[in-house]
């Protein structure tokens, strides 16, 4: 059976790999899985292919007997919100998040507003590979309706979070993508002075690439300083992730954004549980300790974090890439809520972003990778592990070597033909040393 779903749903080049035919089959297979009943929320980003794919998915869903509730152009967290608000049995989001403009993706969501897990995806893959879908009879074909989810989403946030008292100037960079329809307006309504940048919708992404990497955010860093703003917000293409630029134009890593958001979000929680992955900075452990709680570390990827929270609970979840989940709000990463949490943190503390960041311990990280074909990955992983006998190791999500002053994570990528090496330590020199040790071990293992 062909595996269609990757870590973030079905992804591919629009109209080449991800065709209207495939999108139709995905919609029909989802409807079959749902036994042709219930309302399914459908959202999309502003890529050039998104409306075409929305039409195809909708045709599939209704052909299979489900009703489609089109919420139109929305960030991913708004789709998650809409599923719950409109009591849908499932959701479909059409987006390729941070990928370049020629890509697109289809991702399925459950009735709880969380991404579908692998088990459910396998069931849908089976329906497609066996062409085991069921079309509804003429009188059972689903209906299509349109609903606005953006205003209800904004009202819900504004109902939860009071307006800020402090005058804050914020530069918001949405990469000309889906975040543009919510974040600038929401932060303005919260009482911030917003300077929008790359917030005109354009599916060719002329302003910058939708991945919020340091090289794609140089203009934002300059603009924050030039405008004397308090901070800058950068979303990825579907605004489920956020990175922050401080008032000096320095970009904070995703782990530190997560740590600051946690500081504010969990301020009144007793013994909070912070759920994250083995690839996130030690700073999350420091924050959990500061709040009198604990940190749980899991294998890499949003689905792993969401599944844990679903089963065992957790007060906040997140990753090193700036994706944060607020389980008392949505079971989906919400970059818009992260921007709101940072605004509230600045408002309540009266501090600057750089000063807040300086209250957390400083760590140094090195991230490297080596090409490694799929078939060699397990052999390399075993040979790497042999070289760390006698060290304190953890096998969750790869090989994590824990030392007195840092850690080293060696793992095969789940989506690309590469082997990764992450190192973190309290000094730059030590982090470099650990990374070197890791890279040496991978190369010696034949990677
Ligand atoms: Mg995203």
Short mmCIF file of C-alpha atoms in Angstrom, two decimals, residues 273-275 308-309 312-317 327-328:
data_model
loop_
_atom_site.label_atom_id
_atom_site.label_comp_id
_atom_site.label_asym_id
_atom_site.label_seq_id
_atom_site.Cartn_x
_atom_site.Cartn_y
_atom_site.Cartn_z
CA UNK A 273 3.17 19.83 32.95
CA UNK A 274 5.16 21.05 29.94
CA UNK A 275 5.05 18.55 27.07
CA UNK A 308 0.37 12.45 24.47
CA UNK A 309 -1.71 15.44 25.59
CA UNK A 312 -2.37 11.84 29.47
CA UNK A 313 -3.02 15.59 29.57
CA UNK A 314 -0.59 18.48 29.73
CA UNK A 315 -0.78 22.23 30.33
CA UNK A 316 1.24 23.34 27.32
CA UNK A 317 2.91 21.52 24.44
CA UNK A 327 -4.62 22.47 25.34
CA UNK A 328 -7.17 24.55 27.29
#
